[in-house]
Tab-separated table of C-alpha atoms in Angstrom:
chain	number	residue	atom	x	y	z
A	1040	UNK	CA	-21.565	1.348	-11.773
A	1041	UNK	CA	-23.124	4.649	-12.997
A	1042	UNK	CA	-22.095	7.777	-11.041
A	1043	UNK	CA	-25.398	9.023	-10.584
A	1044	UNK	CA	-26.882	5.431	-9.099
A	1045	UNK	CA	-27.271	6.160	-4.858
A	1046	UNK	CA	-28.958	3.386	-2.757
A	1047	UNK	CA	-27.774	2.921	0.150
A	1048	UNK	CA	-26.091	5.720	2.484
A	1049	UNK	CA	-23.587	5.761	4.338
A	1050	UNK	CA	-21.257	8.706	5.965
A	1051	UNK	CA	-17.764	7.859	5.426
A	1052	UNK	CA	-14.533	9.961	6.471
A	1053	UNK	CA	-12.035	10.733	3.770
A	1054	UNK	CA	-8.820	11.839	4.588
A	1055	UNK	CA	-5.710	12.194	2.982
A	1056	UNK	CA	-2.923	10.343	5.161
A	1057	UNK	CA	-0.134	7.895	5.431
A	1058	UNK	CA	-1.248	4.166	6.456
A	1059	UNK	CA	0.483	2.078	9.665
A	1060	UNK	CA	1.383	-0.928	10.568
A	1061	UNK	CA	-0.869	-4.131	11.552
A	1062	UNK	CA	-1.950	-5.225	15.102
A	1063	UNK	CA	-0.432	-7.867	14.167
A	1064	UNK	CA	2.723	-6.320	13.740
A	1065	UNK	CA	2.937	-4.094	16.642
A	1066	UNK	CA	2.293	-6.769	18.894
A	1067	UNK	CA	4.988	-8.608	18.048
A	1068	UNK	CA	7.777	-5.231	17.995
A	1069	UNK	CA	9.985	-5.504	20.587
A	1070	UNK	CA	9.902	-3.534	24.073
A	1071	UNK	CA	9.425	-0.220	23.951
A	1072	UNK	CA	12.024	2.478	23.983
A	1073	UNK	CA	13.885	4.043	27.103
A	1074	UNK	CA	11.427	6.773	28.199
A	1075	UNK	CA	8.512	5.730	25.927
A	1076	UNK	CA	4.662	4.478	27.163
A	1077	UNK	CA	3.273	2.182	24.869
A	1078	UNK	CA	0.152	3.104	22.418
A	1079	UNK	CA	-2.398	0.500	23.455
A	1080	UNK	CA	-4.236	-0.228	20.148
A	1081	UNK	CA	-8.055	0.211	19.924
A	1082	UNK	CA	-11.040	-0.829	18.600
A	1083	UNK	CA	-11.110	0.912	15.087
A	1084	UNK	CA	-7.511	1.504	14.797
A	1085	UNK	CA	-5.640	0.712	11.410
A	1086	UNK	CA	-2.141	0.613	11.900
A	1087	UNK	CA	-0.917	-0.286	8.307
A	1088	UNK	CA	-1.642	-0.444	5.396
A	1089	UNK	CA	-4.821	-2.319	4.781
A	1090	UNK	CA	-5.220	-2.765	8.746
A	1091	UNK	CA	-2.579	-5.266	8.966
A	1092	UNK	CA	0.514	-6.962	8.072
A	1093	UNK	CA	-1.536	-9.621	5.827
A	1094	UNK	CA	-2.789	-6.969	4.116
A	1095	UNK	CA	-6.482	-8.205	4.430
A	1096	UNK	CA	-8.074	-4.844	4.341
A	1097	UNK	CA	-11.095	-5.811	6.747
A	1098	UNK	CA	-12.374	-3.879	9.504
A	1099	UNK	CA	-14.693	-6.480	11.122
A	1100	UNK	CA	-16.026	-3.878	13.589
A	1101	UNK	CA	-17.073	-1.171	11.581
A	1102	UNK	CA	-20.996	-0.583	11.969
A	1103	UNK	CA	-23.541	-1.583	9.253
A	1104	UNK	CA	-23.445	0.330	6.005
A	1105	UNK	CA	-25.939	3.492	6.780
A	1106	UNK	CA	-26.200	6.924	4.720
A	1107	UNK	CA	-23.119	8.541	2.774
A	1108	UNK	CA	-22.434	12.023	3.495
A	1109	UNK	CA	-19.335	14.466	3.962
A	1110	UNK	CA	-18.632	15.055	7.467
A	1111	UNK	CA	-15.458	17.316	7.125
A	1112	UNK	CA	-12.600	18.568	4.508
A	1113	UNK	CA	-9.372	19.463	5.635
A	1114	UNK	CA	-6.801	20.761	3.412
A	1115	UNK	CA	-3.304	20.490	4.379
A	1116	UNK	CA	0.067	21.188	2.696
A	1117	UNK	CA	0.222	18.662	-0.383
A	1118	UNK	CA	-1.381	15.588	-1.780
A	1119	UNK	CA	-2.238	12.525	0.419
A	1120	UNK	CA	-0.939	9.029	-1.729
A	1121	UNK	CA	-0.701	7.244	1.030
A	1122	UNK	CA	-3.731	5.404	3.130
A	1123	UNK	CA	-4.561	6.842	6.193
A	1124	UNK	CA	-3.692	5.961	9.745
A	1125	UNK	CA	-6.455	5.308	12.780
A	1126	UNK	CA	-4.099	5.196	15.877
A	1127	UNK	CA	-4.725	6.719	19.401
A	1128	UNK	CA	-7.951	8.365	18.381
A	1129	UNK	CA	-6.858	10.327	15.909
A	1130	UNK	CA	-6.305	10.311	12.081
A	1131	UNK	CA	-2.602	10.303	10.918
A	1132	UNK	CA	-1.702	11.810	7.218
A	1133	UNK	CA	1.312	12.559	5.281
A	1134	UNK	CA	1.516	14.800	2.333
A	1135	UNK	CA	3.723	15.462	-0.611
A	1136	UNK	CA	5.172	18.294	1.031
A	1137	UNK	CA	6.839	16.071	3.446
A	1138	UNK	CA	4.697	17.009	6.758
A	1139	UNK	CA	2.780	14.620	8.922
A	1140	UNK	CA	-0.377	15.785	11.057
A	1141	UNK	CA	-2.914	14.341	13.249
A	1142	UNK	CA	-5.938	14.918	12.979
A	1143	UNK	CA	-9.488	15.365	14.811
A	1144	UNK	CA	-11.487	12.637	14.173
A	1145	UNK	CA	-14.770	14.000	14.624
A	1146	UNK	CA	-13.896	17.647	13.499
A	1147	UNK	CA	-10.645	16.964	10.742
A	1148	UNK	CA	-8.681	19.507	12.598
A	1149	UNK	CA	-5.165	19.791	12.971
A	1150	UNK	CA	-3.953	18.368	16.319
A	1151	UNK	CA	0.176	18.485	15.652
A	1152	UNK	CA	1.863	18.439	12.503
A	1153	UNK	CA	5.855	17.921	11.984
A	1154	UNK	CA	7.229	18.937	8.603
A	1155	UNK	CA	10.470	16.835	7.612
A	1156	UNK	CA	12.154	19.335	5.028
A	1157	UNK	CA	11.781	20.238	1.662
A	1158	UNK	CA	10.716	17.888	-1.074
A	1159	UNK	CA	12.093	16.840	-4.529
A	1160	UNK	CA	10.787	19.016	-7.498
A	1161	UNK	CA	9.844	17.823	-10.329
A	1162	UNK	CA	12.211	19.765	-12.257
A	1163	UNK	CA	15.381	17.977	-10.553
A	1164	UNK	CA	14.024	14.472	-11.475
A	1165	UNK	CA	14.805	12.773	-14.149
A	1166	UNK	CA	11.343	11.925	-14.929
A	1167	UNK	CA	8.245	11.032	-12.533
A	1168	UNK	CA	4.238	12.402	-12.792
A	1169	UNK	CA	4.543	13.645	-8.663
A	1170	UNK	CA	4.981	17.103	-7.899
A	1171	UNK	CA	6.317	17.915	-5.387
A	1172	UNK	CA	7.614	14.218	-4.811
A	1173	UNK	CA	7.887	13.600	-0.660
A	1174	UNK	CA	6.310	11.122	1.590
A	1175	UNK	CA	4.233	8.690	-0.753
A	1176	UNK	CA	4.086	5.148	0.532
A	1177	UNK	CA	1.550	4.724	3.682
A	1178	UNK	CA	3.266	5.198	6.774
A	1179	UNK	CA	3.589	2.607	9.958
A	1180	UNK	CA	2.509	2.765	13.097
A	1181	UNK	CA	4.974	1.074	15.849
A	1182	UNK	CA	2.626	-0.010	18.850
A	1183	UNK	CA	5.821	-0.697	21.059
A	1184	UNK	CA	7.358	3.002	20.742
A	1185	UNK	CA	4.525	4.717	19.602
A	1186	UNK	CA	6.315	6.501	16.476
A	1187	UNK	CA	4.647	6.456	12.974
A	1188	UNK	CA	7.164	6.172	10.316
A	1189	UNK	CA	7.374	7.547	7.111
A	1190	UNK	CA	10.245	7.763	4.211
A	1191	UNK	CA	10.305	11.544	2.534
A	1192	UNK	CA	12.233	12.034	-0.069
A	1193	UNK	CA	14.079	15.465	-0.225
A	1194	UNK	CA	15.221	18.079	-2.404
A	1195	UNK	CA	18.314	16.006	-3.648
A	1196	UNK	CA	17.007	13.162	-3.714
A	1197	UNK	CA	17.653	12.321	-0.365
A	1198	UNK	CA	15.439	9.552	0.962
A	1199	UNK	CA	15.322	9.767	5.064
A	1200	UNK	CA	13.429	7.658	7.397
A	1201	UNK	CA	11.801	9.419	10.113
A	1202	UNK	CA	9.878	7.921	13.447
A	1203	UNK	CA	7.041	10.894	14.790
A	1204	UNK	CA	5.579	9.921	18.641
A	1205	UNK	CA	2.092	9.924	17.705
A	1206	UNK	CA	1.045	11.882	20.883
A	1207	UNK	CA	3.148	15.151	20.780
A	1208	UNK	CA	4.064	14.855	17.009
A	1209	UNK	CA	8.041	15.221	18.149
A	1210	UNK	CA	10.400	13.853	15.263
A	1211	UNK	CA	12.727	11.119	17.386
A	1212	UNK	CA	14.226	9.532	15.090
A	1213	UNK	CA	15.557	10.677	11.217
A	1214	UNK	CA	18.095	8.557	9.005
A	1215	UNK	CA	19.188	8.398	6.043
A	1216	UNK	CA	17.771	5.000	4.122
A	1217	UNK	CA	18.910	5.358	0.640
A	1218	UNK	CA	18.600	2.331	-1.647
A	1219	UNK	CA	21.698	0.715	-2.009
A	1220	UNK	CA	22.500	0.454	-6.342
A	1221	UNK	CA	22.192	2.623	-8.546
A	1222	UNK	CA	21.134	6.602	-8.706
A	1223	UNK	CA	18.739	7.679	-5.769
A	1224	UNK	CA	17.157	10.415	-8.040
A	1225	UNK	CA	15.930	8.142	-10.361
A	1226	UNK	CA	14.345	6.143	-6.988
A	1227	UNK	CA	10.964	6.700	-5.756
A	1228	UNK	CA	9.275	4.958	-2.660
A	1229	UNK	CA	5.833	4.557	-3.122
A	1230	UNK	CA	5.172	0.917	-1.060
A	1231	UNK	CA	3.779	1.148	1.939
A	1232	UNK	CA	6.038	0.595	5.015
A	1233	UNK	CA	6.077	-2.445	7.152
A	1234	UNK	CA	6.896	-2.838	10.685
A	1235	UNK	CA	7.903	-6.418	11.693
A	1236	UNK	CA	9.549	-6.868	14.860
A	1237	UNK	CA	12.106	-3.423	16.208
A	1238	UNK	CA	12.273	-2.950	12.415
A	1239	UNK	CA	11.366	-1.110	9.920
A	1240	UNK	CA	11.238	-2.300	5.818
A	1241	UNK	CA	11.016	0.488	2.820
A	1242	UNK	CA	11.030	-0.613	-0.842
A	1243	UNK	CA	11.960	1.162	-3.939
A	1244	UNK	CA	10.952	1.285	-7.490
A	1245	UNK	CA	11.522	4.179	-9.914
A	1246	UNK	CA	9.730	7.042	-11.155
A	1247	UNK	CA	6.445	7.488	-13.649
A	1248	UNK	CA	8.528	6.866	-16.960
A	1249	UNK	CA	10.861	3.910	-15.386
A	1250	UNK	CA	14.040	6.439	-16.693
A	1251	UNK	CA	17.664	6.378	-15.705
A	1252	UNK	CA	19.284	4.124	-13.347
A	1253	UNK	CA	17.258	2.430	-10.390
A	1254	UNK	CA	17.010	-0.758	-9.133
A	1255	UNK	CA	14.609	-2.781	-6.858
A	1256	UNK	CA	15.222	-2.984	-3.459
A	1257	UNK	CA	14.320	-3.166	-0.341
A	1258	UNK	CA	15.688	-1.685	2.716
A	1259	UNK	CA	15.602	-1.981	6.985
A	1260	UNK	CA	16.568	-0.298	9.987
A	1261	UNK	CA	15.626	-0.354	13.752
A	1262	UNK	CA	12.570	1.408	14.950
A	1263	UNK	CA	15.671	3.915	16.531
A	1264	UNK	CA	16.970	4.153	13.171
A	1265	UNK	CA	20.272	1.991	13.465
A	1266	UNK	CA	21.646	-1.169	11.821
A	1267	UNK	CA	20.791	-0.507	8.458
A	1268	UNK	CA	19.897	-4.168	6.161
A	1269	UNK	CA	19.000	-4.082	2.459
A	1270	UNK	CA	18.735	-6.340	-0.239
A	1271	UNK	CA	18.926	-5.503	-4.015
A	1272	UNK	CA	17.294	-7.587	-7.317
A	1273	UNK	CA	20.088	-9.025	-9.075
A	1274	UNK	CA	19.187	-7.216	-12.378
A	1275	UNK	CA	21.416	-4.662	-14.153
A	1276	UNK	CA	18.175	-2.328	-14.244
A	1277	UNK	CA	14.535	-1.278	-13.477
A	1278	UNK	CA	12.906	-4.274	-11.271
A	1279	UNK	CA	11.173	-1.984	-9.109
A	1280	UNK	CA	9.058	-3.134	-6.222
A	1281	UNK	CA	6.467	-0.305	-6.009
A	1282	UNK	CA	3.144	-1.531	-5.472
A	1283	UNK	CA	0.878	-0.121	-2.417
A	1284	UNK	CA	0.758	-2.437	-0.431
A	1285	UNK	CA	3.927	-2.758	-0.130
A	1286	UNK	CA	5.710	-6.033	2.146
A	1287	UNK	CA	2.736	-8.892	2.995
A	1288	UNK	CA	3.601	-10.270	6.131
A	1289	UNK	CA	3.548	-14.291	5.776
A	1290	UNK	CA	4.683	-15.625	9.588
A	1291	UNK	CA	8.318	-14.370	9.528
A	1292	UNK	CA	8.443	-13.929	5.522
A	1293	UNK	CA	8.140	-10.717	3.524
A	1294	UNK	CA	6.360	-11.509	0.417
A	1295	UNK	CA	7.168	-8.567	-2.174
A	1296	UNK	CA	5.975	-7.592	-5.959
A	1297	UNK	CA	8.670	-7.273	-8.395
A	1298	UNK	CA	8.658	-5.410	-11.569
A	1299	UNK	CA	10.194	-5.674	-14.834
A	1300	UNK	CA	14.272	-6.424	-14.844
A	1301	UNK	CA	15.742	-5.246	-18.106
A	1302	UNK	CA	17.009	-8.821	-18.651
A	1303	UNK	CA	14.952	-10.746	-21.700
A	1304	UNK	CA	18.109	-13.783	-22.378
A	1305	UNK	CA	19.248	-14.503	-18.635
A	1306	UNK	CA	16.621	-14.691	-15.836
A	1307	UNK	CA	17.657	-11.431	-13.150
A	1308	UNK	CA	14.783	-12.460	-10.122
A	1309	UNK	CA	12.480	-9.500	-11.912
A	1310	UNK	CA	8.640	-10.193	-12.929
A	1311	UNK	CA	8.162	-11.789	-9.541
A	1312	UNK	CA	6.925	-12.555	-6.264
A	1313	UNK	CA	10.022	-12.980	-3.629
A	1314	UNK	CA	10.090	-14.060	-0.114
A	1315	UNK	CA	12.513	-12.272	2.022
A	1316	UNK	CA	13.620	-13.153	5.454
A	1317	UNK	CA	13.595	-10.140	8.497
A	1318	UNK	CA	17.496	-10.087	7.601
A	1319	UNK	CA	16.657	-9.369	4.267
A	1320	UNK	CA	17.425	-12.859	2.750
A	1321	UNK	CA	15.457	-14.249	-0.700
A	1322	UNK	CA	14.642	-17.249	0.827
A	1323	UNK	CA	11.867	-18.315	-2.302
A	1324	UNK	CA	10.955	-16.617	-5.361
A	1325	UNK	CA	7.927	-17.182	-8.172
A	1326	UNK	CA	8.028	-15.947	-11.709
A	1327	UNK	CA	5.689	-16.526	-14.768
A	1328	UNK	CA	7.521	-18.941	-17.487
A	1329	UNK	CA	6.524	-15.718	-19.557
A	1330	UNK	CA	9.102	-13.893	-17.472
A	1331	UNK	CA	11.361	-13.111	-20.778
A	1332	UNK	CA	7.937	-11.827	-22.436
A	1333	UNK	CA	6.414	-9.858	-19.730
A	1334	UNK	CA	9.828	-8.063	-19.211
A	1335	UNK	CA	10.280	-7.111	-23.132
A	1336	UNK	CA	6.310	-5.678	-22.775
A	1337	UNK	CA	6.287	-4.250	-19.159
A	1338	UNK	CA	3.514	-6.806	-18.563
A	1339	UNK	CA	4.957	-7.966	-15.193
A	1340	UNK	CA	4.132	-8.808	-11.777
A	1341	UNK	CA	4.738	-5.900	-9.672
A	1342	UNK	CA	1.806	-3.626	-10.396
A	1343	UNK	CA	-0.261	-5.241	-7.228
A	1344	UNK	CA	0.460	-6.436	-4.332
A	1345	UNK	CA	0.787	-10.249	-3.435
A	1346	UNK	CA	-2.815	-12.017	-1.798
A	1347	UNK	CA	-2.219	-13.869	1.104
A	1348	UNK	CA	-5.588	-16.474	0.996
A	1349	UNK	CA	-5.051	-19.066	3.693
A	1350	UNK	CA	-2.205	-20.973	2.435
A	1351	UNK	CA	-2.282	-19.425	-1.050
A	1352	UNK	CA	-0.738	-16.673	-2.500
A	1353	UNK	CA	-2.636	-14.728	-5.453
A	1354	UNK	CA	-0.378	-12.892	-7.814
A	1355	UNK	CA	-2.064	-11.039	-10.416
A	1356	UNK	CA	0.043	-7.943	-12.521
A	1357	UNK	CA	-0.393	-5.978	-15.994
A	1358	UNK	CA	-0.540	-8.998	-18.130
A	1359	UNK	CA	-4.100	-10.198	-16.529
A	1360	UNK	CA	-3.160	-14.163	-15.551
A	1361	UNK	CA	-3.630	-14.521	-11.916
A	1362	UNK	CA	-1.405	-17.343	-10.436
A	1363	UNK	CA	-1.890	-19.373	-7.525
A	1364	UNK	CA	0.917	-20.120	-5.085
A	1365	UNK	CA	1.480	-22.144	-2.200
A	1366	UNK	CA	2.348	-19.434	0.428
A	1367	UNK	CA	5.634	-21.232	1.907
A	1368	UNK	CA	6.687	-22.901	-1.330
A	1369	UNK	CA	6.388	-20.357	-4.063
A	1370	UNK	CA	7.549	-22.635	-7.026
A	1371	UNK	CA	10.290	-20.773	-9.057
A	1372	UNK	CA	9.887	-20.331	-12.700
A	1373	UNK	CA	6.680	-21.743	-14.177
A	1374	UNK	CA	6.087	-23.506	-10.358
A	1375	UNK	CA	2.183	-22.213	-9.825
A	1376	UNK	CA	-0.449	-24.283	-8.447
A	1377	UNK	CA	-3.054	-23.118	-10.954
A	1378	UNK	CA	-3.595	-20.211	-13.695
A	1379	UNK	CA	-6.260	-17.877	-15.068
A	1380	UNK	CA	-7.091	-14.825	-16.391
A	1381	UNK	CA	-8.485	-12.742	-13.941
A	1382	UNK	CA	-7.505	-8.733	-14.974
A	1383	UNK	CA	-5.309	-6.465	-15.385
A	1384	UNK	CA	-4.484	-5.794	-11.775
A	1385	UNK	CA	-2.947	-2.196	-9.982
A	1386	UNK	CA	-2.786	-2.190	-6.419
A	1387	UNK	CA	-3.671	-3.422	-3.057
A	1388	UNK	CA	-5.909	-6.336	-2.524
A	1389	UNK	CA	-8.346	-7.468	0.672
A	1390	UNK	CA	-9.470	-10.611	2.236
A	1391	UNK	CA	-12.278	-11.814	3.992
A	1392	UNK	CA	-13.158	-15.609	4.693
A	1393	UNK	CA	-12.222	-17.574	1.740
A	1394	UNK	CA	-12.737	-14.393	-0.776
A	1395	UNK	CA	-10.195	-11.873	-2.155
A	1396	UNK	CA	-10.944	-8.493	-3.701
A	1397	UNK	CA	-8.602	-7.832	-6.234
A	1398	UNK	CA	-7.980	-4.031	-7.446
A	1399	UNK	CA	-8.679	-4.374	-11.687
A	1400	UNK	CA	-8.473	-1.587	-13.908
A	1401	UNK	CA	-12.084	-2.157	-15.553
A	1402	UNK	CA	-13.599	-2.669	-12.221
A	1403	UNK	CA	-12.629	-5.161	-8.846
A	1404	UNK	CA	-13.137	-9.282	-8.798
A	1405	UNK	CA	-13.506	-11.291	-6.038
A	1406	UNK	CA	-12.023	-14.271	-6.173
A	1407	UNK	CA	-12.472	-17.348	-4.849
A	1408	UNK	CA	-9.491	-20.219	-4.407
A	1409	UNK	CA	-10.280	-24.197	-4.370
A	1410	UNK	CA	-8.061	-26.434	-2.098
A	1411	UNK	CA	-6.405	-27.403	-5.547
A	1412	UNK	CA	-5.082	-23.420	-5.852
A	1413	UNK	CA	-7.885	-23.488	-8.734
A	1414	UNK	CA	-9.235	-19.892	-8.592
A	1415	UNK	CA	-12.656	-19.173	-9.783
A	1416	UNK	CA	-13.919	-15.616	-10.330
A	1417	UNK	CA	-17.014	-15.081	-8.365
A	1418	UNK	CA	-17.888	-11.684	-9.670
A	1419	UNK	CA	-16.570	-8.704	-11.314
A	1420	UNK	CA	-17.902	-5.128	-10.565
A	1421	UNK	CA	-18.309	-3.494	-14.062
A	1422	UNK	CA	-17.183	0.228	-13.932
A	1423	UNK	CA	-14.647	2.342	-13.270
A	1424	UNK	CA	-13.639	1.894	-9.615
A	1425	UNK	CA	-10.129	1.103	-10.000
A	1426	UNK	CA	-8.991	2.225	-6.376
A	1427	UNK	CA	-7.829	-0.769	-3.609
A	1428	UNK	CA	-10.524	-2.274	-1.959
A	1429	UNK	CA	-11.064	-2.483	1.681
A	1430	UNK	CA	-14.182	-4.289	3.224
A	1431	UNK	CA	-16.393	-3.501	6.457
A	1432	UNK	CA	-19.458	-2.748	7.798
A	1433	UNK	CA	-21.195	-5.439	4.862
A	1434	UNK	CA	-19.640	-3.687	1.851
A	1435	UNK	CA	-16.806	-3.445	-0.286
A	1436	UNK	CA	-15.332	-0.063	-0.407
A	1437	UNK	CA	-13.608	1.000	-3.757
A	1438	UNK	CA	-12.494	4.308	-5.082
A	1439	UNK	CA	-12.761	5.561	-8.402
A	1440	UNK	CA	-9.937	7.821	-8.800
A	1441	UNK	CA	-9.893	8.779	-12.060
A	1442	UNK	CA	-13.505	10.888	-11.526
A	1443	UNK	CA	-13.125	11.022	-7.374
A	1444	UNK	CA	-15.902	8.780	-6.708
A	1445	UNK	CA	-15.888	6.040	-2.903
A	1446	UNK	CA	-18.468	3.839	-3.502
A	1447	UNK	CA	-19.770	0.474	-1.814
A	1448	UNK	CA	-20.691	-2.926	-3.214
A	1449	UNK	CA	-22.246	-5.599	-2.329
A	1450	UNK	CA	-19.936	-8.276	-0.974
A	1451	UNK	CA	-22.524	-10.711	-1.989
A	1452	UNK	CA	-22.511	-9.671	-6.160
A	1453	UNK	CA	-20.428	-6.896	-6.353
A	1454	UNK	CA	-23.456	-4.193	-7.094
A	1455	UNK	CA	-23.340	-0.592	-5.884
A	1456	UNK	CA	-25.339	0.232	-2.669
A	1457	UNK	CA	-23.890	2.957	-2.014
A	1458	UNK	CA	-21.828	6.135	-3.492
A	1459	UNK	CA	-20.644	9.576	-2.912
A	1460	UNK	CA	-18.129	12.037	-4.771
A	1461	UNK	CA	-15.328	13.004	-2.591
A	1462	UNK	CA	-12.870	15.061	-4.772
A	1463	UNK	CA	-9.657	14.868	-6.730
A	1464	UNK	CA	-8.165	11.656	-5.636
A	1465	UNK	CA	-4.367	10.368	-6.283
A	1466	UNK	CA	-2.913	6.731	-8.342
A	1467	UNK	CA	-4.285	3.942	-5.514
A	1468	UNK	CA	-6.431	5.590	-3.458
A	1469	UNK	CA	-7.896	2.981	-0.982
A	1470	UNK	CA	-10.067	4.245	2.053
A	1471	UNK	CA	-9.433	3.310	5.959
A	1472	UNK	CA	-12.699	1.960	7.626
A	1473	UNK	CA	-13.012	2.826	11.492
A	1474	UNK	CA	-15.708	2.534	13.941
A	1475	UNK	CA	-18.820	4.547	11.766
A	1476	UNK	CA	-16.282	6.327	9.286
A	1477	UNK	CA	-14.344	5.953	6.159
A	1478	UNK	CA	-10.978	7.869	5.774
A	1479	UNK	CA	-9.518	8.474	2.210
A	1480	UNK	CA	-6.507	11.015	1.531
A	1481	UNK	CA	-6.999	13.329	-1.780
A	1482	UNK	CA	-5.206	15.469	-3.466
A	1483	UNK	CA	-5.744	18.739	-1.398
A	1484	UNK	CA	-6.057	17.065	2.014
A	1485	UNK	CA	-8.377	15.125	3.739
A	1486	UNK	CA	-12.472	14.398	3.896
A	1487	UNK	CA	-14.093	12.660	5.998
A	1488	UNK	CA	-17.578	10.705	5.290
A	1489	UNK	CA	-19.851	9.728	8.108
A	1490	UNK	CA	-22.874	8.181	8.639
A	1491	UNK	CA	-22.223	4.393	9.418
């Protein structure tokens, strides 16, 4: 993957924004609120993070891979982490600085913005790389009150949960959602939201450093903000659950990444993939017989998000095995259908047919899965994209964002077709494919690339 290698080109739109739910989810929320029309979802809109509640990343209607070019830069108020939103007809971001806009699609300007307060410095923290530290995971779109959601942190520390009507940018509801153990400054929330249902589901981990006292969990309300559910990892410490992609939406189970538990002598539930139930129920768990191991090395599970394949699950984290997992019987400790060594793996995956693209730090795999759970490696992208891939339009689109290079492969082998630099990117960056464009947030804003 060389940075000067352009084929193909194709105009993609980057922009630096907060992702939203899946179709999938919105259609099943409940009835929308007193006073509220719903948001009919379109062609080309991405709701959540990786387009949908499965996670799979693929936007089957975006047109055919033609010639990369920027179409627009927008700067906003802060850094863009999380993926951006297509909802309505217009682009939906969320910076650092704790404000969420809209944006022009075919221009990048600023249609409404609503600024939630004043985020955490990095000087209050107890550690963390994220400064200013405010809204960070992806945001959700709710289809049946047409409110995105997004969790800012505050100056404090304070973590509030806050539901913005897409069409006149209006903040209608705001809650405190504070994880439920241990210290919330030592708590960051960088997993993307999920909306399953009338609810909404958050997840913590900790900060860059994994200092002071914070413990995995995850947490629910009501799309109004009411009736607050959480549930907690049994471990004394750490156990974060902080990868993109936050909860992958299996039927009515939450499948979530778990990091490493300080426990090495008495298993805690850390290094794992859990199940969770809408009440917020473990209802199955999976963890590497190398749980002790992976724990004492930080070489644990919950640096990616779990791979929902058909009726397998994928789990691949820091230590490189990838395990294979029947999707409604996880298997415990040591319970995987089938092992390999796949990569070191940071992010959020995609899905298309019987293939998964896996985020690796030396470059993404795609990976096929035999109806044994045996998974076989089809090919592996040398370079340095290390971004979350998302597929559409006949390519795989990957970020690099160490250098602030989008580029897209071949589905086929993997090779570059196409590539363009698009600026200082943040940890994860993973772009949003809709109708001809590609949206990406950075760490000044948005751009947008066009051209499809």
């Amino acid at each position: 993957m060389k940075r000067n290698c352009l084929r193909t080109v194709f105009a993609i739109a980057v922009v630096v924004l907060g992702a939203s739910p899946p179709a999938a989810a919105s259609a099943a929320a409940g009835p929308a609120a007193a006073g509220h029309s719903r948001q009919q979802l379109a062609a080309g809109d991405w709701p959540t993070y990786h387009h949908d509640n499965a996670r799979t990343g693929e936007a089957a209607d975006l047109a055919p891979l033609g010639t990369l070019g920027t179409a627009w830069q927008t700067t906003l108020d802060g850094a863009v982490y999380g993926q951006p939103l297509v909802v309505g007809g217009q682009i939906l971001a969320a910076t650092e600085n704790d404000t969420v806009y809209a944006l022009d699609p075919a221009t990048g300007a600023v249609r409404w913005s609503a600024h939630v307060g004043e985020p955490a410095k990095r000087s209050e923290l107890p550690c963390g790389n994220i400064d200013p530290l405010g809204i960070t995971g992806t945001m959700a779109y709710d289809q049946a009150t047409s409110r995105v959601f997004a969790l800012a942190e505050l100056t404090g520390g304070q973590h509030v949960l806050v539901g913005v009507n897409v069409k006149t940018g209006a903040i209608e509801v705001r809650t405190e959602l504070e994880p439920p153990k241990g210290d919330r400054l030592a708590h960051q929330q960088r997993a993307a939201l999920t909306v399953l249902g009338d609810r909404v589901y958050v997840a913590y981990g900790g900060l860059a450093g994994d200092c002071a006292n914070y413990i995995g969990s995850v947490v629910s309300a009501t799309t109004a903000g009411t009736d607050p559910l959480s549930y907690s990892v049994p471990t004394t410490r750490e156990a974060g659950i902080w990868a993109p992609g936050g909860g992958v939406v299996d039927g009515q189970r939450l499948l979530y990444a778990v990091g490493n538990g300080e426990s090495t002598t008495g298993y805690d539930d850390s290094d794992s993939v859990l199940a969770l139930s809408p009440t917020l129920q473990r209802v199955d768990l999976f963890a590497p017989d190398t749980w002790a191991d992976d724990n004492a090395q930080d070489l644990d599970l919950g640096s990616s998000s779990p791979t929902l394949l058909g009726d397998h699950v994928i789990a691949v984290g820091k230590r490189g095995t990838g395990y294979v997992l029947h999707h409604d019987k996880l298997g415990g400790i040591g319970g995987q259908q089938a092992k390999a060594e796949i990569c070191q793996s940071f992010g959020g995956s995609s899905t298309s047919g019987d293939t998964a693209y896996l985020p690796c730090n030396d470059g993404p795999r795609a990976v096929r899965i035999a109806a044994d759970g045996t998974p076989t490696v089809a090919w592996h992208a040398d370079g340095t994209a290390n971004g979350s891939p998302t597929i559409g339009g006949g390519a795989v689109w990957v970020t690099d964002w160490n250098d602030g290079v989008l580029y897209a492969l071949s589905p086929a082998d993997g090779t570059v077709l196409a590539q363009l630099d698009i600026g200082a990117l943040p940890h994860f960056a993973s772009p949003t494919l809709s109708g001809d464009h590609a949206y990406v947030g950075t760490m000044t804003g948005v751009v947008a690339v066009s051209g499809a």
